[in-house]
Structure formats: structure tokens, C-alpha cells
Coordinates of C-alpha atoms and ligand atoms in Angstrom, one line a residue:
X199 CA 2.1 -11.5 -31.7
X200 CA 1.1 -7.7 -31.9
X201 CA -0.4 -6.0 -35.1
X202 CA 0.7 -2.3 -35.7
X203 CA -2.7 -1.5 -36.0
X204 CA -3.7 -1.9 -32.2
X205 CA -3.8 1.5 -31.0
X206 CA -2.2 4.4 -28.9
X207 CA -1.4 3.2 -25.4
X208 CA -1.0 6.4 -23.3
X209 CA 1.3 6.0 -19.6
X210 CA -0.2 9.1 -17.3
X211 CA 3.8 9.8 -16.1
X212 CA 6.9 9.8 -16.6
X213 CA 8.2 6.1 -17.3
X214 CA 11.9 4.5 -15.7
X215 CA 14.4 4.0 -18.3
X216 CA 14.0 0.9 -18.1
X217 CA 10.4 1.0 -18.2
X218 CA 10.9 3.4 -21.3
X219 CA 13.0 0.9 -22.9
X220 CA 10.1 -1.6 -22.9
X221 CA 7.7 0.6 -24.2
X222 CA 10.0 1.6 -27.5
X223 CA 9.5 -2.6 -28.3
X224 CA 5.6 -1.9 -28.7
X225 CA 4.3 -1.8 -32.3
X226 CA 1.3 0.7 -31.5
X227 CA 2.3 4.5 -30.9
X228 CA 2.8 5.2 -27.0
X229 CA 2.3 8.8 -25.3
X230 CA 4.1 9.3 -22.1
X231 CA 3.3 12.6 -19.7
X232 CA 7.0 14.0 -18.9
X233 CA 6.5 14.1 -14.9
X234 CA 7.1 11.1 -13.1
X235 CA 4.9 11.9 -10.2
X236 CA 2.1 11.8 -12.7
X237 CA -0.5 14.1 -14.6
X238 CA -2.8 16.6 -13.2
X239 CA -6.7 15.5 -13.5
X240 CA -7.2 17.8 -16.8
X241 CA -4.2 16.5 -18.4
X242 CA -4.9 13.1 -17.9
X243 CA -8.7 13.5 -19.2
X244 CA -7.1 15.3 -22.2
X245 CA -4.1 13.0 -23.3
X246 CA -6.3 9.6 -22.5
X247 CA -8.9 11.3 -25.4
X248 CA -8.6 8.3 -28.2
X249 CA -6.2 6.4 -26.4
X250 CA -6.9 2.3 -26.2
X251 CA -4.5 1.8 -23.6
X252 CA -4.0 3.6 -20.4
X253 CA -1.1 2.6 -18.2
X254 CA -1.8 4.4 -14.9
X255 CA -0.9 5.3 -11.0
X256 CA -3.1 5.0 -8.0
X257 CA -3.2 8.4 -7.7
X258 CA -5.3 8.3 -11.2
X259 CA -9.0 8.7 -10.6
X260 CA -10.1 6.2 -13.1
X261 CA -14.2 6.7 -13.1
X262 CA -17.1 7.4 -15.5
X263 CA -15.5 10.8 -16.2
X264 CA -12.1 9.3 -17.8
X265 CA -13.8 6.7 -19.4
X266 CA -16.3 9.5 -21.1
X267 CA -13.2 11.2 -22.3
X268 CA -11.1 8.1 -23.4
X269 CA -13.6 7.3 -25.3
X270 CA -15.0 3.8 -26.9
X271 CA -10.9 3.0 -28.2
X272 CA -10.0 2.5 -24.9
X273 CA -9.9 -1.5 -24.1
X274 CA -7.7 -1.7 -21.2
X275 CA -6.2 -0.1 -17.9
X276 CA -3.5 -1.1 -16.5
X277 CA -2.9 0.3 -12.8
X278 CA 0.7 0.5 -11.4
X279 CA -0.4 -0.5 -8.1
X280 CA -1.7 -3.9 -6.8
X281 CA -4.4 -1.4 -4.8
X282 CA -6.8 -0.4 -7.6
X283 CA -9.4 1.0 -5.4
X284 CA -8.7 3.9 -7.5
X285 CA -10.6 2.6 -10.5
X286 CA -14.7 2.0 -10.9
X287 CA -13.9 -1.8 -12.0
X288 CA -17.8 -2.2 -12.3
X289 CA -17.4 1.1 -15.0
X290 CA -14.9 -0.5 -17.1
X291 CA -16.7 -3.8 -16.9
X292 CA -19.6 -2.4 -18.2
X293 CA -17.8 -0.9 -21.3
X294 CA -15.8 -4.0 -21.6
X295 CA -12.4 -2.5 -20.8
X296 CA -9.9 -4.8 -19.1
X297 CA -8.6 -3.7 -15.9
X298 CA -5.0 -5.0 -14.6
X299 CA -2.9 -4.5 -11.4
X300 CA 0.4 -5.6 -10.4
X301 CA 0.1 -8.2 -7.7
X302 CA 2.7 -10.4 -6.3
X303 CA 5.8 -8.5 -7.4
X304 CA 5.7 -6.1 -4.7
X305 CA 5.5 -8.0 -1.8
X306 CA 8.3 -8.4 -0.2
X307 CA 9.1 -4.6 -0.6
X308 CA 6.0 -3.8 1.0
X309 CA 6.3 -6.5 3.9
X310 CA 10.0 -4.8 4.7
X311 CA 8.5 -1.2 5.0
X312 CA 5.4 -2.3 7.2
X313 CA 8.4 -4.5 9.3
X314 CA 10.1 -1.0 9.4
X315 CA 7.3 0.3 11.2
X316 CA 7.0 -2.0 13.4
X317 CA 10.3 -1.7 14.5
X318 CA 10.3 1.9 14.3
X319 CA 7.6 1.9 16.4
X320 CA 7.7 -0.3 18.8
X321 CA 11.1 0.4 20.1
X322 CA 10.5 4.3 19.2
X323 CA 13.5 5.2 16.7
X324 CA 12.1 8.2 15.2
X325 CA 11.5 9.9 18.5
X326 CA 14.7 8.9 19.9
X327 CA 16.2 10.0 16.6
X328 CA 15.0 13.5 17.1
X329 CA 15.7 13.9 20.6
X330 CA 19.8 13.2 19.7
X331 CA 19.1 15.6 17.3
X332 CA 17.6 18.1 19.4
X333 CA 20.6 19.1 20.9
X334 CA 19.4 18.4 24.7
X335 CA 21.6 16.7 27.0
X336 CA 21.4 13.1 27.9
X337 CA 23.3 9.9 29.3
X338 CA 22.3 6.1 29.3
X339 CA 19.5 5.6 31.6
X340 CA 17.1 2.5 32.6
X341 CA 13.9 4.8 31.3
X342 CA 14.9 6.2 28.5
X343 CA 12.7 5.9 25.2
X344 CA 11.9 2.3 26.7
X345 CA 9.4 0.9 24.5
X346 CA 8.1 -2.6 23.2
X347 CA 10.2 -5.8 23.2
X348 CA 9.5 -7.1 19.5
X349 CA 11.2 -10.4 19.5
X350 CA 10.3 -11.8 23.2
X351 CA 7.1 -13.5 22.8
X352 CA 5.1 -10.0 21.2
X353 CA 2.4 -11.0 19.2
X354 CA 1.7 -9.5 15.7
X355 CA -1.8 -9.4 14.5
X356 CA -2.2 -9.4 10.8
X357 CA -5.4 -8.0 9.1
X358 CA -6.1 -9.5 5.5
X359 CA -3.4 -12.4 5.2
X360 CA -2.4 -12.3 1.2
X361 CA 0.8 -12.2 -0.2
X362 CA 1.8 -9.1 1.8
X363 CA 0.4 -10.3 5.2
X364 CA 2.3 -13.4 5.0
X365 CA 5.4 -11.8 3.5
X366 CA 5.2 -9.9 6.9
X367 CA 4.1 -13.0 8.4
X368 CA 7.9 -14.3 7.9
X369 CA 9.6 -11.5 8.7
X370 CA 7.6 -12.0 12.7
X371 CA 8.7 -15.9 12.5
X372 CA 12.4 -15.0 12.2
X373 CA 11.8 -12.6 15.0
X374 CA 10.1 -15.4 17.1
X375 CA 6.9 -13.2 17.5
X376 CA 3.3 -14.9 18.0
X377 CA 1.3 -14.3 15.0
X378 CA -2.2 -14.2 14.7
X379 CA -4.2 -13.4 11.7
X380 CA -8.0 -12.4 10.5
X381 CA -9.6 -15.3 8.5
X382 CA -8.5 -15.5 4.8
X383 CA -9.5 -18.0 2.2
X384 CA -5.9 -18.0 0.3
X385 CA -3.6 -18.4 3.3
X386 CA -3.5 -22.1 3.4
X387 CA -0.6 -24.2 3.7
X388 CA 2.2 -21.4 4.6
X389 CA 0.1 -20.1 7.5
X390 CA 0.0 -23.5 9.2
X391 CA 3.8 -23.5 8.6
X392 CA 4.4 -20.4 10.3
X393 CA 2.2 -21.5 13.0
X394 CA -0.3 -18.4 12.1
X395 CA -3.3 -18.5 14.3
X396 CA -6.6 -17.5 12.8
X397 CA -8.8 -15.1 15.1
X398 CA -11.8 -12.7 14.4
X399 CA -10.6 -9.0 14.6
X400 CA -12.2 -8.3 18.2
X401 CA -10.7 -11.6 19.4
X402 CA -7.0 -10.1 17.0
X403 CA -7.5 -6.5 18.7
X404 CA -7.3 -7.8 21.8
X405 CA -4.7 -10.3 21.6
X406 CA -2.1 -8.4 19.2
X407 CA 1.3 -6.2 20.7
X408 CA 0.9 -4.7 17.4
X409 CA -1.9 -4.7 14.4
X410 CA -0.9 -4.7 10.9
X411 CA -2.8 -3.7 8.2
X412 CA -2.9 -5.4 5.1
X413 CA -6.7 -5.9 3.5
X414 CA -7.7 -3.8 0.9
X415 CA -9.7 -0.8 0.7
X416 CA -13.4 -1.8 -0.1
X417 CA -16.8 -0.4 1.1
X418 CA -16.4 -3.2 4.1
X419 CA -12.9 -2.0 4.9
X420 CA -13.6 1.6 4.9
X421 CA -12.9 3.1 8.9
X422 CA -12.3 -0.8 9.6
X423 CA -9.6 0.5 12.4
X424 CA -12.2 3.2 14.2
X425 CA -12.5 4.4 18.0
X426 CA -14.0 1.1 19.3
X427 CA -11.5 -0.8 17.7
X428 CA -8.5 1.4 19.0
X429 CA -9.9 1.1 22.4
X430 CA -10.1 -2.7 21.9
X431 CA -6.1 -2.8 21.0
X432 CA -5.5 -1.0 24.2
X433 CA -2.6 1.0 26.0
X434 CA 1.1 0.4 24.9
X435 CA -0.3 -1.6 21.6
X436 CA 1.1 -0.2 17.9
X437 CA -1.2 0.4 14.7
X438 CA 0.5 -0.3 11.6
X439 CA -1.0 1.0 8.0
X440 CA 0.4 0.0 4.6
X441 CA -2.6 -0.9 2.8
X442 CA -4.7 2.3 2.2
X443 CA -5.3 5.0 4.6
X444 CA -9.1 5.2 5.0
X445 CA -8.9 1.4 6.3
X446 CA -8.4 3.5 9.4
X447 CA -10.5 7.1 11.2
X448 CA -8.0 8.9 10.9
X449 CA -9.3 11.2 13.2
X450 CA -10.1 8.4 16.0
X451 CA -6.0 7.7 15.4
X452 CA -5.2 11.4 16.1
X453 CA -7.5 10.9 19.6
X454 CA -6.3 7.4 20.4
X455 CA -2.4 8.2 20.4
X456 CA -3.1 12.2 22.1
X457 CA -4.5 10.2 24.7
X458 CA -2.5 6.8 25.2
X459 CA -5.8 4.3 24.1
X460 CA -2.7 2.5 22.0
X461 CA 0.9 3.7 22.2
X462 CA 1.8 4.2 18.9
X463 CA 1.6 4.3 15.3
X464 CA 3.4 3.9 11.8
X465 CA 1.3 5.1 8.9
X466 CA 2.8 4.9 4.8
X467 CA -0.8 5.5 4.0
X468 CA -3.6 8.8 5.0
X469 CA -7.1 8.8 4.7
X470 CA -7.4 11.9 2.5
X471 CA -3.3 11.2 0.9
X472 CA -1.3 13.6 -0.1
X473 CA -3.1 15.5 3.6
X474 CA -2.4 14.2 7.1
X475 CA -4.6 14.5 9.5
X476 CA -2.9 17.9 11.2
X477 CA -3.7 16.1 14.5
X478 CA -0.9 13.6 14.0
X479 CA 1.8 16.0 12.8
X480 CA 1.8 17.3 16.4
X481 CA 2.5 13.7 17.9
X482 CA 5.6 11.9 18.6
X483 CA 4.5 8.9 18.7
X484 CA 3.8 8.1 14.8
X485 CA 5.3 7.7 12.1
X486 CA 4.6 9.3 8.7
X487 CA 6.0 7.8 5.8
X488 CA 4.8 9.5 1.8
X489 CA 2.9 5.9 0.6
X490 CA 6.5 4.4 -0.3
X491 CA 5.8 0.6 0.7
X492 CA 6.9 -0.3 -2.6
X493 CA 9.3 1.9 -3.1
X494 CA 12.0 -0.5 -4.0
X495 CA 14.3 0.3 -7.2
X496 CA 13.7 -3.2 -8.6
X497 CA 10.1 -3.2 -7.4
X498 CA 9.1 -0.2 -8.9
X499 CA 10.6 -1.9 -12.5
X500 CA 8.9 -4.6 -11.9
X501 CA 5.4 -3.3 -11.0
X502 CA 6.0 -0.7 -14.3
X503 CA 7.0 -3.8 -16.2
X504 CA 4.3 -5.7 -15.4
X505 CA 1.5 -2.6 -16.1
X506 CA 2.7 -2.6 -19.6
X507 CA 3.0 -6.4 -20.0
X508 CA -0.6 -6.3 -19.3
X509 CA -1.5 -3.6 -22.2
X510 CA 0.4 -4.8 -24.7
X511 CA -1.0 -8.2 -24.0
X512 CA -4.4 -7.1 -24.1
X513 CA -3.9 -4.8 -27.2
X514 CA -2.5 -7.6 -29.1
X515 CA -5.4 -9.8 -28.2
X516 CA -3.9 -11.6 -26.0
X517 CA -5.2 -12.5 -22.2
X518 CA -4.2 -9.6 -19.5
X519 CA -1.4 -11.6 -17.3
X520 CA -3.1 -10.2 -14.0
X521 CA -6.8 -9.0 -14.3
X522 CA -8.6 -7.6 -11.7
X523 CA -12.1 -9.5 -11.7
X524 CA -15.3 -7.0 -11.3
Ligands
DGY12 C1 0.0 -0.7 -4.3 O1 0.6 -1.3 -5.2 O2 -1.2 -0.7 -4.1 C2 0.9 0.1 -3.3 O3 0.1 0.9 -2.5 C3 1.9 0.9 -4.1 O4 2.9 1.2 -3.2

């Protein structure tokens, strides 16, 4: 079990209560920054200073430059995100610090809001929203806000088939849509039972009603969604992005949906995030969502939970529950 003498594990925002209850058990001393949206860059490199623990968001720039500042106390970092693209792995390798994320426990709450989307867009309830809104006068008609029929024969076409591409993978069985997928070396035995089809992504982009995204951000999945491949999904298709935002040009998006190459778009992540591309703002048909895929109440525990699992186990010598492997 833990030794008081392990160190000061510092959590770069402002912890859930319940979250906070979890981190009173801990032996060493624990700093917490008091917003829960998180720390600015300066604070962050100032409060890590000595720290051997840091429990941090995506949004956390974990690179040389923090690690400088930490300091050689500093053994592990645990993000609260499964995404860690946000930390130089290869960095903390090389100084021997541990890094953690928080897979599996988000899933499902990620899989709902990417189904969201594809709802939302396909049959266009944002836009339709707004036009009740809007004041202007209307009766039932055969063409109004007609859009795509999910759950007769569509076909969904999932990029990077983990945990979250087959949690979405089951939400498209129960609504009877085709599903095809990229190759992936974990799938296995639950995408022959939901009947998931393996194609390469021109063969996908072609094929697919609508695309979902859920690979993760690496130098080989950076603008993986660009012009070509927009054009390849073709008119009246839907893009749907809750894996990270530079997985797609943002800028080729803008272009594409201006000028009906796909029909429409549901987007919980940017390409430069907090900024959206100013392009998109104008259009109707997308939908911007503030990176919430896991926003869950439970989720958001458990991925908390889980973070600090992972430091205390590593500051009390034990093996990190779920490393990230350089
Ligand atoms: C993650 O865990 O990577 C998600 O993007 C957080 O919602």
C-alpha cells in the first residue's frame, strides 16, 4: 500500500466532489487548481514545479517545457482523457515518467453523442429546430427539411473500430443500418457478430450514408478526412467527428458543405479547439458541439476516478492500471 513519503500529486483543475473525495484518501499531499475548466499555461508550469504526480486535461500541453519545469520528482501523468495526443509520450518515456489515460470507461458516452449526430444530422434537427424558432410561418409539407432515412438500409462507415467505434457499431445494429468499418486489429469477434464489414477507406468513403470518426489523432491521421476524401463520400452523405478535430481540413469541410460535395456535418471536435473554422459558423448544415462526447455525469467520475487511480498507483509503486505505451 502507499508510503507517506511519495510525493505531491498536483490535478491542473478543479476536481468533482466526488473526485475530491478520492483524493482526501491519498497519503502524499495533493494540490488542486480552483477552476474546473483548468489552469492557464503559466499556472500549470508554475504549480507542476516539484510535483511527482500530475493529474491532467487534454487541453494540458504536456511537452519538454512542463516536464523542464516539473522537474526530475515528477514520475507519472495521468491524462483525463482516453485521447492523449496532447502529451510528448516519447518525452516522458525518455525521463521515465509513466503516462496514463482513461480508456474504456467512456465509451458508451461517447458512442451516444457521435449517434446524436448522426441523427441530428441526417434527419436535420438543428436546422429544423431553428426555423420553428425563427418565427416564420409554416404547415406540414412533403419537402420540408427532408433529409436522410437512418434506419432503412443506410450504411454507417466507421473509421478506427475500438471500443468507441463498436460502441457506435451497436447503436447502427439496433437501427438496422449496414455497417462497414476500416481494418482494425482489436475488433475481432464482436464485429463478425454485428455483421461489420471491413473495407479500406476509399472503398468506406464511397460506400458509407454517413462516416464516423473514431481513430486517433496521430501523424498518419492528421487531415485523414481532406478534399479528396470529401469528394469521395459524395452529395447528400454526413461527416461525423468525435475523435479529434484535425483528423479532418477543416477548411476543405467549410468548402465541401458551402458547396453540397457531402450534405452535412456534426463536429464535437475543431481542428484549432476552442476556434471554429468561421466558415462553418455561417452554415446550416453542421453541427457544433463544445468537445462534450464524454460529457456524461457518471463518465466524467469515472474518467476523473480512474486518472487518479493511476497516480496513486504509480506513486505507491504499484503498476499504472492503464498506461499508454510510447
Ligand atoms: C477523450 O477522452 O479523449 C475525449 O475526447 C474526452 O471527451
Amino acid at each position: 500500500m502507499s508510503t507517506p513519503t511519495q510525493g505531491r500529486l498536483h490535478v491542473s483543475f478543479r476536481p468533482s466532489d466526488r473526485a475530491h473525495q478520492a483524493l482526501e484518501t491519498l497519503p502524499g499531499p495533493v494540490t488542486c487548481a480552483a477552476d474546473p475548466s483548468g489552469q492557464t499555461r503559466a499556472e500549470l508550469l508554475s504549480d507542476v514545479r516539484g510535483a511527482a504526480a500530475l493529474v491532467c486535461l487534454l487541453t494540458d500541453r504536456v511537452d519538454a517545457e512542463l516536464l523542464d519545469a516539473a522537474g526530475p520528482s515528477l514520475r507519472i501523468v495521468a491524462n483525463m482523457a482516453v485521447g492523449h495526443d496532447n502529451i510528448d509520450v516519447a518525452a516522458c518515456a525518455a525521463r521515465g515518467i509513466t503516462v496514463t489515460n482513461t480508456p474504456g470507461v467512456l465509451d458508451e458516452a461517447t458512442a451516444d453523442l457521435a449517434f446524436a449526430l448522426l441523427l441530428a444530422t441526417s434527419r436535420r434537427v438543428v436546422e429544423a429546430d431553428a426555423f420553428v424558432r425563427s418565427g416564420e410561418p409554416w404547415s406540414w409539407r412533403p419537402d420540408l427539411f427532408v433529409g436522410l432515412d437512418v434506419s432503412s438500409g443506410a450504411t454507417l462507415g466507421i473509421v478506427g473500430l475500438g471500443r468507441i467505434g463498436l460502441a457506435m457499431a451497436r447503436r447502427a445494429r439496433a437501427f438496422d443500418m449496414r455497417i462497414v468499418a476500416t481494418p482494425s486489429r482489436s475488433a475481432g469477434e464482436e464485429a463478425a457478430r454485428l455483421g461489420i464489414e471491413t473495407l479500406p477507406l476509399p472503398d468506406l468513403l464511397v460506400t458509407s450514408d454517413v462516416v464516423s470518426l473514431h481513430c486517433p489523432l496521430t501523424p498518419e491521421t492528421r487531415h485523414l478526412i481532406g478534399a479528396e476524401e470529401l469528394r469521395q463520400m459524395g452529395p447528400g452523405s454526413v461527416l461525423v467527428n468525435t475523435a479529434r478535430g484535425p483528423i479532418v481540413d477543416e477548411a476543405a469541410l467549410a468548402a465541401a458543405l458551402a458547396d453540397g460535395t457531402i450534405g452535412a456535418a456534426g463536429l464535437d471536435v475543431f481542428e484549432d479547439e476552442p476556434a471554429v473554422h468561421p466558415d462553418l459558423l455561417a452554415l446550416p448544415n453542421v453541427v457544433l458541439l463544445p468537445h462534450i462526447g464524454s460529457a456524461g455525469r457518471a463518465t466524467r467520475d469515472r474518467m476523473a476516478m480512474l486518472a487518479i487511480d493511476n497516480a496513486r498507483a504509480v506513486l505507491a509503486g504499484e503498476p499504472a492500471p492503464t498506461p499508454v505505451h510510447p
